């Protein structure tokens, strides 16, 4: 079991990581712009006079710092070496703060925001989808279906802005922006947690409202096919109670693809929610990535990408390893 | 004594699309009686409505299937039951699995793929008797499945770990564990190879003998009918065209369609080419006028195109719906009168 099931999946996992991280190394180097020259140009263009020798010296220091010294191969090896020591290099724009420190600062915000919205929308959507399939003609199911179909096509940024205008501007129940009130002390106490929840409420709500529809529809589609399955019909013919059929026969089988979807989305948490964080000025990975792209901060972009790659592939590995527990037809062998 | 009486049953598949109503007349005016303790077979080609008939008389009526007309009456030992007047999920649930049970087609997917076999037994027993004592439950199931020649170890398996024949035996065990009065088997041996088919037929016979229940078998496989049934009905295009004791029917088929069906069966040692019934089963949306078999019938008369023959008793226990038999009946009656 170990040999046949576990090892190939681990090999696959590390191969994906290796290729992904290598691509992160290669792609910025294919760009026509050279970050060192850009940086030097930025300095000289400010009208400052610099001695050519000093410029040359500075170029070398910068190359060293950015990991751009030596040939491609040499750079590649030192890239891996630094990666293993947890060093993603310094940020260009917030020099000399290391990239890893910036990520460490943003990651908890994003994790909190996205984990909460993902699990909430997943749970609600799945349950509603199950109800819809089990009681297709009840007014409640019809209403949820209509709502899900109606809300889902709304572009996310519009939904976010509408919520913001409604509940932060017209009826200022929630704050407009930020992750916590300016000046409040970060700490594990009731007051700060309340402040945190107040700030995260609208961003989470905007994501949950839109994502419920997707989970609902997926659950409904999978489960409505299961209703026609022989084992469901046969369970009805054997006089099993409706609740048993719904939970153990329909939902139990429909949950498998739902969990796969959940796992995949879990991986994307590390990339942040760009638009949400932008609209609500939330201090997460999305904002960080956005400012890095605007400023051409290669190291930071690479660092965030590496986190995303590791996140997505680890989530997939976990789902893959757990799969036989969900569906006995997939066996450890 | 009859246990099930069906009168003029009409079950149609009704689909409504843009106010246009399409009706598939899958069962269109069927009457018959099933006696207690007998094995009653229903035969016919694919699409003749035999599975629909089974669904309608066993109460598995779900849209688009609708019972338009007719009566389905059960006479159990302790009570009478009008199946079509049952309203509400609860009432139907009490009947299903206990009074009436199903042996579905021997296919891959009758058992829940994510549940162990033991759980399936727990579900059905729990639903009707309740499981108070684990030991009692185990004893009950063990006794039953061992009587059917199954090993207790299969209880811990998932359906996909078992062979097709084994799965079908499990389904039969599930269908019979509560000792139902009537068992409906819809193509119980289809999709199984002949060796397994034999085993399944034996198993059904064993249970029937032990539990003394009534069995209704639907299949297109006449060999299974010959092997199992006491009485046999032949269906064509939503109607019963002939019904008789199985032996009488095989020995002396009276309806041209039955004759054709029997002629198509291979006989060991006979090397002449077998004739199949020419043509294809008719559309049940727009069935042929008159006798529904007339477009394919070699002996069709002008009258067959206009009028539909009734199912009449030509010999004791032998009913046929064909104008060719009518004269014979009249002669018999005249003979009787003359005497």
XYZ file of C-alpha atoms in Angstrom:
672
model
C 0.000 0.000 0.000
C 2.729 2.426 0.979
C 4.882 1.675 -2.024
C 2.173 1.764 -4.628
C 0.049 4.593 -3.330
C 2.219 6.907 -1.298
C 5.516 7.012 -3.173
C 4.198 7.873 -6.672
C 2.165 10.687 -5.214
C 5.134 12.081 -3.321
C 7.257 11.893 -6.468
C 4.531 13.708 -8.373
C 4.293 16.324 -5.663
C 7.987 17.095 -5.623
C 8.160 17.118 -9.410
C 5.392 19.711 -9.579
C 7.133 21.807 -6.923
C 10.447 21.552 -8.734
C 9.016 22.554 -12.113
C 6.911 25.341 -10.630
C 9.728 26.873 -8.659
C 12.070 26.568 -11.629
C 9.559 28.424 -13.788
C 9.396 31.151 -11.157
C 13.146 31.452 -11.564
C 13.134 31.409 -15.384
C 10.218 33.670 -16.299
C 11.471 36.984 -14.825
C 14.816 36.374 -16.521
C 13.111 36.224 -19.910
C 11.812 39.759 -19.444
C 13.609 42.445 -21.425
C 14.034 44.744 -18.429
C 16.927 44.321 -16.053
C 16.005 45.161 -12.453
C 19.526 46.270 -11.608
C 19.641 48.792 -14.452
C 16.159 49.966 -13.557
C 17.229 50.531 -9.995
C 20.399 52.364 -11.026
C 18.475 54.361 -13.562
C 15.998 55.344 -10.874
C 18.864 56.582 -8.689
C 20.725 58.495 -11.412
C 17.596 60.010 -12.882
C 16.951 61.812 -9.641
C 19.626 64.243 -10.794
C 22.204 62.969 -8.374
C 25.718 62.820 -9.760
C 27.376 59.465 -9.316
C 30.922 58.517 -9.985
C 31.041 55.819 -12.741
C 33.235 53.656 -10.539
C 30.744 53.927 -7.708
C 27.937 53.081 -10.108
C 29.826 50.005 -11.216
C 30.392 48.993 -7.602
C 26.760 49.552 -6.796
C 25.719 47.443 -9.803
C 27.772 44.558 -8.460
C 26.325 44.869 -4.977
C 22.824 44.976 -6.366
C 23.450 41.963 -8.592
C 24.733 40.079 -5.599
C 21.684 41.041 -3.569
C 19.199 40.222 -6.293
C 20.871 36.930 -7.039
C 21.762 37.991 -10.534
C 25.498 37.390 -10.278
C 27.309 34.936 -12.523
C 25.922 32.723 -15.294
C 22.378 31.368 -15.435
C 23.342 28.025 -13.934
C 25.246 29.582 -11.090
C 22.296 31.879 -10.362
C 19.952 28.902 -10.447
C 21.935 26.924 -7.912
C 22.327 29.814 -5.538
C 18.558 30.432 -5.937
C 17.813 26.956 -4.645
C 20.417 27.262 -1.942
C 18.855 30.452 -0.641
C 15.383 28.989 -0.930
C 16.267 26.141 1.395
C 17.476 28.558 4.036
C 14.141 30.382 3.748
C 15.717 33.408 2.073
C 13.631 34.827 -0.774
C 15.891 37.853 -1.169
C 15.216 41.462 -0.302
C 12.259 43.407 -1.612
C 13.305 45.944 -4.240
C 10.830 48.593 -3.317
C 10.957 48.237 0.428
C 14.686 47.680 0.450
C 16.220 46.102 2.477
C 13.219 44.344 4.101
C 13.416 40.673 3.149
C 10.533 39.342 1.049
C 9.833 36.628 3.575
C 9.167 39.229 6.268
C 6.662 41.032 4.039
C 4.856 37.779 3.286
C 4.862 36.800 6.921
C 3.169 40.102 7.690
C 0.445 39.744 5.026
C -0.222 36.030 5.123
C -2.240 35.826 8.375
C -4.685 38.471 7.110
C -5.295 36.664 3.871
C -5.498 33.279 5.545
C -8.080 34.491 8.011
C -10.142 36.209 5.348
C -10.113 33.468 2.753
C -10.369 30.478 5.063
C -13.413 32.010 6.698
C -15.163 32.916 3.438
C -14.243 29.637 1.746
C -15.463 27.414 4.566
C -18.615 29.441 5.116
C -19.611 29.533 1.457
C -18.687 25.875 1.004
C -20.763 24.699 3.930
C -23.795 26.827 3.146
C -23.688 26.095 -0.585
C -23.299 22.365 -0.067
C -26.134 22.123 2.418
C -28.459 24.249 0.293
C -27.604 22.171 -2.779
C -28.396 19.008 -0.879
C -31.717 20.405 0.296
C -32.571 21.480 -3.233
C -32.020 17.996 -4.588
C -33.827 16.244 -1.752
C -36.862 18.518 -1.845
C -36.802 19.860 -5.391
C -40.282 21.335 -5.334
C -40.327 23.060 -1.969
C -40.638 26.865 -2.142
C -37.433 27.199 -0.127
C -35.384 25.226 -2.651
C -36.886 27.097 -5.539
C -36.071 30.423 -3.904
C -32.474 29.451 -3.152
C -32.002 28.209 -6.680
C -33.331 31.433 -8.140
C -31.111 33.495 -5.829
C -28.042 31.407 -6.588
C -28.596 31.670 -10.323
C -29.317 35.393 -10.072
C -26.414 36.405 -7.859
C -23.712 34.243 -9.355
C -23.218 36.190 -12.595
C -22.753 39.519 -10.761
C -19.138 40.606 -11.242
C -17.320 40.414 -7.968
C -16.085 44.013 -7.853
C -19.620 45.332 -8.320
C -20.937 43.174 -5.506
C -18.090 44.357 -3.262
C -18.616 48.009 -4.105
C -22.380 47.799 -3.626
C -21.894 46.258 -0.186
C -19.308 48.872 0.640
C -21.550 51.750 -0.425
C -24.564 50.271 1.338
C -23.101 49.235 4.652
C -20.093 51.495 5.051
C -21.200 54.717 3.381
C -25.002 55.039 3.328
C -25.519 53.102 6.531
C -22.110 53.199 8.182
C -22.449 50.012 10.166
C -19.065 48.692 9.127
C -15.755 50.426 8.553
C -14.761 51.450 5.024
C -11.268 50.055 4.862
C -8.418 48.304 6.557
C -7.911 45.207 8.619
C -8.235 46.903 12.009
C -8.762 50.362 13.406
C -5.801 52.678 13.110
C -4.143 53.044 16.464
C -5.661 49.962 18.040
C -3.240 47.600 19.666
C -2.746 44.256 17.976
C -3.232 41.559 20.553
C -5.287 38.598 21.570
C -8.033 40.343 23.495
C -11.777 40.683 23.143
C -11.635 44.278 21.984
C -9.184 43.689 19.200
C -10.975 40.544 18.025
C -14.235 42.449 17.860
C -12.537 45.159 15.846
C -11.038 42.503 13.574
C -14.413 40.872 12.956
C -16.017 44.217 12.212
C -13.383 44.987 9.609
C -13.472 41.591 7.989
C -17.240 41.292 7.912
C -17.909 43.047 4.615
C -15.033 41.471 2.668
C -16.041 38.015 3.885
C -19.722 38.670 3.214
C -19.011 39.816 -0.349
C -17.060 36.660 -1.117
C -19.440 34.295 0.645
C -22.523 35.663 -1.111
C -20.977 35.155 -4.522
C -19.296 31.833 -3.853
C -22.327 30.136 -2.300
C -23.904 30.105 -5.760
C -21.020 28.156 -7.261
C -20.950 25.524 -4.527
C -24.722 25.305 -4.578
C -24.851 24.674 -8.310
C -22.050 22.133 -8.247
C -23.701 20.239 -5.408
C -27.082 20.402 -7.118
C -25.706 19.129 -10.425
C -23.777 16.240 -8.923
C -26.545 15.248 -6.539
C -29.369 15.518 -9.043
C -27.580 12.930 -11.166
C -27.304 10.690 -8.126
C -31.045 10.801 -7.504
C -31.488 8.730 -10.659
C -28.876 6.193 -9.582
C -30.055 2.629 -9.105
C -28.983 2.499 -5.480
C -31.068 5.557 -4.604
C -34.124 4.223 -6.410
C -33.599 0.856 -4.779
C -33.239 2.444 -1.346
C -36.598 4.136 -1.916
C -38.110 0.855 -3.048
C -36.856 -0.756 0.168
C -38.727 1.801 2.211
C -35.745 3.553 3.795
C -36.635 6.825 5.515
C -36.151 9.939 3.448
C -33.544 11.386 5.805
C -31.436 8.255 5.515
C -31.595 8.351 1.726
C -30.731 12.031 1.644
C -27.730 11.827 3.954
C -26.261 8.378 3.485
C -27.131 7.789 -0.146
C -27.308 11.133 -1.956
C -25.254 13.617 0.061
C -22.600 11.116 1.060
C -21.851 10.363 -2.582
C -22.167 13.932 -3.815
C -19.798 15.262 -1.171
C -16.738 13.676 -2.785
C -16.357 16.157 -5.686
C -17.325 18.969 -3.297
C -14.386 18.121 -1.061
C -12.050 18.023 -4.043
C -13.218 21.508 -4.969
C -12.727 22.692 -1.418
C -9.180 21.351 -1.341
C -8.247 23.003 -4.618
C -9.610 26.329 -3.437
C -7.763 25.933 -0.174
C -4.533 26.030 -2.160
C -5.445 29.309 -3.791
C -5.745 30.945 -0.373
C -2.024 31.656 -0.452
C -2.322 33.777 -3.559
C -4.736 36.110 -1.806
C -7.920 37.647 -3.082
C -6.656 40.512 -5.170
C -9.883 42.404 -5.847
C -11.381 41.944 -2.388
C -8.268 43.201 -0.720
C -8.038 46.104 -3.148
C -11.643 47.227 -2.706
C -11.589 46.942 1.060
C -7.923 48.007 1.382
C -7.319 44.833 3.306
C -3.672 44.228 4.220
C -3.291 40.751 2.680
C -1.342 38.853 0.038
C -3.442 40.319 -2.769
C -2.559 43.897 -1.885
C 1.048 42.863 -1.504
C 1.094 41.192 -4.906
C -0.624 44.146 -6.511
C 1.901 46.652 -5.207
C 4.732 44.307 -6.165
C 3.490 44.104 -9.752
C 2.988 47.875 -9.997
C 6.469 48.534 -8.677
C 8.155 45.732 -10.626
C 9.356 44.147 -7.406
C 10.514 40.838 -8.923
C 11.710 39.247 -5.728
C 8.408 39.869 -4.053
C 6.406 38.556 -7.022
C 8.590 35.449 -7.099
C 8.210 34.958 -3.367
C 4.401 35.168 -3.486
C 4.319 32.825 -6.467
C 6.433 30.267 -4.661
C 3.998 30.390 -1.745
C 1.077 29.882 -4.134
C 2.724 26.959 -5.847
C 3.541 25.252 -2.566
C 0.041 25.986 -1.259
C -1.877 24.625 -4.233
C 0.222 21.516 -4.690
C 0.250 20.689 -0.979
C -3.534 21.050 -0.820
C -3.841 18.720 -3.804
C -1.486 16.204 -2.241
C -3.524 16.163 0.963
C -6.789 15.685 -0.948
C -5.199 12.939 -3.003
C -3.995 11.117 0.106
C -7.359 11.482 1.827
C -9.389 10.383 -1.185
C -9.571 6.667 -0.358
C -11.201 7.600 2.934
C -13.928 9.471 1.071
C -14.507 7.023 -1.724
C -13.694 3.373 -1.007
C -13.517 2.653 -4.736
C -10.231 4.553 -4.774
C -7.898 2.237 -2.977
C -4.486 2.549 -1.384
C -2.501 0.305 -3.629
C -56.751 -17.311 -3.810
C -55.433 -14.163 -5.340
C -53.007 -11.851 -3.605
C -52.880 -9.174 -6.284
C -55.664 -8.088 -8.587
C -54.990 -5.555 -11.313
C -57.887 -4.137 -13.257
C -57.735 -2.119 -16.450
C -54.488 -0.495 -15.411
C -53.272 2.348 -17.583
C -49.877 3.812 -16.768
C -48.519 6.428 -19.113
C -45.327 8.455 -19.266
C -46.567 11.985 -19.622
C -44.244 14.800 -20.617
C -45.388 18.344 -21.023
C -43.317 20.699 -23.066
C -44.576 24.060 -24.276
C -48.122 22.942 -23.553
C -47.619 20.015 -25.867
C -48.424 16.843 -23.993
C -46.694 13.667 -25.085
C -48.007 10.379 -23.792
C -46.129 7.136 -23.981
C -48.783 4.475 -23.512
C -46.427 2.047 -21.793
C -49.177 0.150 -19.975
C -52.561 0.554 -21.606
C -55.420 -1.392 -20.133
C -53.951 -4.399 -18.395
C -55.919 -6.748 -16.123
C -54.673 -9.840 -14.373
C -54.656 -11.686 -11.083
C -51.755 -13.190 -9.271
C -52.442 -16.077 -6.934
C -50.882 -16.541 -3.600
C -47.678 -18.533 -3.569
C -47.265 -18.673 -7.295
C -44.475 -17.484 -9.531
C -45.952 -15.247 -12.162
C -43.849 -14.335 -15.194
C -44.235 -11.382 -17.513
C -42.447 -11.688 -20.846
C -42.115 -9.524 -23.909
C -39.590 -7.728 -26.055
C -37.782 -4.581 -24.959
C -40.056 -1.570 -24.811
C -43.315 -3.494 -24.486
C -44.052 -1.935 -21.102
C -43.284 -4.869 -18.830
C -40.976 -2.948 -16.498
C -43.458 -0.089 -16.372
C -46.188 -2.532 -15.430
C -43.997 -3.763 -12.615
C -43.367 -0.218 -11.382
C -47.055 0.632 -11.493
C -48.256 -2.430 -9.618
C -45.497 -2.196 -7.017
C -46.112 1.460 -6.322
C -42.893 2.958 -7.661
C -44.729 5.676 -9.492
C -42.723 8.821 -10.010
C -43.122 11.490 -12.651
C -43.159 11.297 -15.628
C -44.933 7.973 -14.969
C -48.614 8.464 -14.151
C -51.324 5.954 -13.454
C -54.226 7.248 -15.498
C -56.802 4.617 -14.753
C -57.291 1.282 -13.108
C -57.010 -0.501 -9.824
C -54.266 -2.364 -8.035
C -55.616 -4.363 -5.097
C -53.570 -6.448 -2.715
C -55.052 -9.057 -0.412
C -52.538 -9.794 2.278
C -53.289 -12.311 4.996
C -54.266 -9.707 7.523
C -55.417 -6.799 5.437
C -56.523 -5.586 2.036
C -54.729 -2.759 0.382
C -55.601 -0.494 -2.490
C -52.136 0.513 -3.630
C -53.119 3.466 -5.768
C -54.999 5.174 -2.944
C -51.930 5.234 -0.715
C -51.102 8.815 -0.012
C -48.098 10.121 1.785
C -44.553 8.939 2.075
C -45.089 7.267 5.438
C -47.821 4.896 4.243
C -45.790 3.861 1.222
C -42.685 3.324 3.299
C -44.494 0.898 5.568
C -45.354 -1.293 2.626
C -42.039 -1.181 0.807
C -39.478 -3.756 1.747
C -41.843 -5.476 4.203
C -44.949 -6.332 2.184
C -43.613 -5.712 -1.292
C -39.950 -5.940 -2.159
C -37.861 -5.628 -5.259
C -35.061 -7.574 -6.819
C -33.652 -5.121 -9.335
C -31.709 -5.857 -12.468
C -28.359 -7.477 -11.842
C -26.313 -4.391 -12.452
C -23.318 -2.714 -10.937
C -25.060 0.039 -9.143
C -27.872 -1.265 -6.960
C -25.749 -1.069 -3.829
C -24.481 2.203 -2.431
C -20.812 2.339 -3.492
C -19.606 4.065 -0.328
C -21.381 1.792 2.153
C -20.298 -1.605 3.332
C -22.781 -4.436 2.733
C -23.411 -4.681 6.464
C -24.573 -1.058 6.466
C -27.079 -1.776 3.731
C -28.594 -4.525 5.881
C -28.583 -2.215 8.879
C -30.383 0.424 6.823
C -33.230 -1.790 5.705
C -33.717 -3.606 8.993
C -33.341 -0.391 10.944
C -35.937 1.282 8.764
C -38.619 -1.319 9.395
C -37.868 -3.206 12.580
C -35.393 -0.958 14.312
C -32.123 -2.348 15.611
C -32.274 -2.649 19.370
C -29.687 -5.282 19.914
C -26.607 -5.675 17.779
C -26.356 -9.384 18.501
C -29.952 -9.963 17.523
C -29.385 -8.099 14.263
C -26.281 -10.093 13.492
C -27.993 -13.384 14.245
C -30.889 -12.509 11.998
C -28.701 -11.484 9.062
C -26.254 -14.331 9.541
C -29.018 -16.897 9.537
C -30.533 -15.428 6.416
C -27.405 -15.049 4.319
C -26.006 -18.377 5.372
C -29.241 -20.013 4.305
C -28.630 -18.409 0.926
C -25.142 -19.874 0.806
C -23.325 -16.592 1.340
C -20.349 -16.163 3.585
C -20.572 -13.811 6.565
C -17.355 -12.124 5.480
C -19.021 -10.397 2.526
C -20.729 -8.181 5.096
C -17.512 -6.270 5.582
C -16.959 -5.661 1.877
C -17.785 -2.711 -0.302
C -19.933 -3.464 -3.359
C -17.092 -2.874 -5.825
C -15.052 -5.592 -4.172
C -17.614 -8.242 -5.098
C -18.339 -9.963 -8.398
C -21.520 -9.292 -10.337
C -23.094 -12.578 -9.272
C -22.197 -11.994 -5.656
C -23.711 -8.520 -5.745
C -26.914 -9.921 -7.189
C -27.091 -12.538 -4.433
C -26.617 -9.816 -1.839
C -29.416 -7.792 -3.410
C -31.672 -10.829 -3.314
C -30.750 -11.372 0.319
C -31.560 -7.722 1.046
C -34.881 -7.959 -0.772
C -35.959 -11.020 1.138
C -34.614 -10.480 4.636
C -37.920 -9.064 5.870
C -39.916 -11.968 4.403
C -42.090 -9.867 2.092
C -45.425 -11.172 0.862
C -44.780 -10.267 -2.745
C -41.413 -10.016 -4.448
C -41.066 -8.224 -7.754
C -37.996 -9.164 -9.764
C -37.189 -6.971 -12.745
C -34.759 -8.729 -15.083
C -33.003 -10.375 -12.130
C -30.640 -12.346 -14.315
C -29.876 -9.896 -17.086
C -26.211 -8.894 -17.332
C -25.096 -12.081 -15.593
C -23.425 -14.974 -17.334
C -25.305 -18.260 -17.632
C -23.538 -20.029 -14.814
C -24.336 -17.196 -12.434
C -27.856 -16.988 -13.869
C -28.416 -20.576 -12.876
C -27.198 -19.848 -9.363
C -29.494 -16.868 -9.074
C -32.504 -18.824 -10.345
C -31.765 -21.572 -7.822
C -31.471 -18.986 -5.090
C -34.813 -17.430 -5.962
C -36.433 -20.872 -5.958
C -34.914 -21.708 -2.578
C -36.158 -18.517 -0.973
C -39.585 -18.873 -2.510
C -39.878 -22.387 -1.134
C -38.686 -21.393 2.307
C -40.594 -18.131 2.744
C -43.737 -19.115 0.841
C -44.071 -15.749 -0.833
C -45.479 -14.720 -4.181
C -43.025 -13.871 -6.886
C -43.489 -11.765 -10.005
C -40.696 -12.015 -12.525
C -40.228 -9.760 -15.508
C -37.696 -10.722 -18.104
C -37.386 -11.083 -21.849
C -35.538 -14.345 -21.300
C -38.071 -17.110 -21.969
C -35.674 -19.737 -20.672
C -35.840 -18.187 -17.212
C -39.614 -18.146 -17.405
C -39.731 -21.782 -18.490
C -37.506 -22.613 -15.570
C -39.269 -20.684 -12.843
C -42.811 -19.663 -13.605
C -46.121 -21.262 -12.763
C -48.052 -18.861 -14.930
C -46.861 -16.580 -17.677
C -48.175 -13.460 -19.369
C -46.924 -12.249 -22.734
C -46.989 -8.494 -23.238
C -46.978 -6.657 -26.511
C -47.036 -2.866 -26.882
C -48.494 -2.120 -23.469
C -51.089 -4.887 -23.398
C -51.180 -8.493 -22.287
C -51.795 -10.585 -25.402
C -51.726 -14.030 -23.851
C -51.715 -15.499 -20.389
C -51.646 -19.144 -19.365
C -49.974 -21.770 -17.238
C -46.351 -21.779 -18.272
C -46.504 -25.353 -19.523
C -49.657 -24.801 -21.525
C -48.272 -21.667 -23.033
C -45.057 -23.278 -24.187
C -46.871 -26.361 -25.438
C -49.743 -24.650 -27.173
C -49.237 -20.945 -27.876
C -52.392 -19.359 -29.249
C -51.473 -15.783 -30.089
C -49.469 -15.294 -33.311
C -46.977 -13.130 -31.399
C -46.382 -15.829 -28.794
C -45.914 -18.340 -31.574
C -43.314 -16.099 -33.150
C -41.492 -15.627 -29.859
C -41.339 -19.364 -29.251
C -40.295 -20.044 -32.834
C -37.351 -17.745 -32.407
C -35.925 -19.871 -29.591
C -33.079 -22.174 -30.533
C -33.537 -25.924 -30.114
C -30.542 -28.114 -29.523
C -29.845 -30.266 -32.580
C -32.083 -28.282 -34.872
C -29.939 -26.624 -37.516
C -32.594 -24.784 -39.498
C -32.440 -21.018 -39.405
C -34.482 -19.517 -36.580
C -37.110 -17.033 -37.615
C -37.305 -13.741 -35.795
C -40.487 -11.727 -35.663
C -40.310 -9.379 -38.641
C -40.472 -5.661 -38.021
C -39.790 -3.720 -34.873
C -41.843 -3.043 -31.752
C -44.307 -0.237 -32.420
C -44.108 3.277 -31.094
C -46.008 3.574 -27.837
C -46.679 7.240 -28.484
C -48.747 6.458 -31.561
C -49.608 2.774 -31.264
C -51.138 1.060 -34.317
C -54.911 1.100 -34.605
C -56.943 -1.939 -33.769
C -54.867 -4.891 -32.644
C -51.451 -3.434 -31.951
C -49.744 -6.468 -33.418
C -51.492 -6.322 -36.794
C -48.653 -4.618 -38.778
C -46.343 -7.529 -37.930
C -48.904 -10.301 -37.832
C -48.744 -12.848 -40.665
C -52.404 -13.720 -40.164
C -53.766 -10.189 -39.897
C -57.285 -9.645 -41.201
C -59.149 -6.481 -42.178
C -60.911 -6.508 -38.830
C -57.614 -6.424 -36.902
C -56.850 -2.953 -38.267
C -60.104 -1.516 -36.970
C -60.948 -3.221 -33.699
C -58.852 -4.162 -30.712
C -59.461 -7.726 -29.493
C -60.259 -8.325 -25.820
C -58.389 -10.735 -23.636
C -60.758 -13.695 -23.462
C -60.517 -17.075 -21.843
C -60.347 -19.723 -24.560
C -59.469 -22.599 -22.288
C -59.528 -22.790 -18.530
C -56.777 -20.473 -17.342
C -55.685 -19.637 -20.880
C -56.514 -16.117 -21.996
C -55.727 -14.723 -25.447
C -56.385 -11.402 -27.125
C -56.807 -12.369 -30.768
C -59.741 -12.496 -33.213
C -58.449 -15.786 -34.566
C -59.489 -17.388 -31.281
C -62.935 -15.863 -31.108
C -64.548 -18.258 -33.511
C -63.082 -21.135 -31.588
C -64.632 -19.869 -28.394
C -68.002 -19.513 -30.094
C -67.743 -23.068 -31.394
C -66.855 -24.269 -27.904
C -69.800 -22.437 -26.486
C -72.113 -23.853 -29.177
C -70.777 -27.302 -28.533
C -71.473 -26.778 -24.858
C -74.952 -25.521 -25.602
C -75.697 -28.455 -27.912
C -74.814 -30.790 -25.115
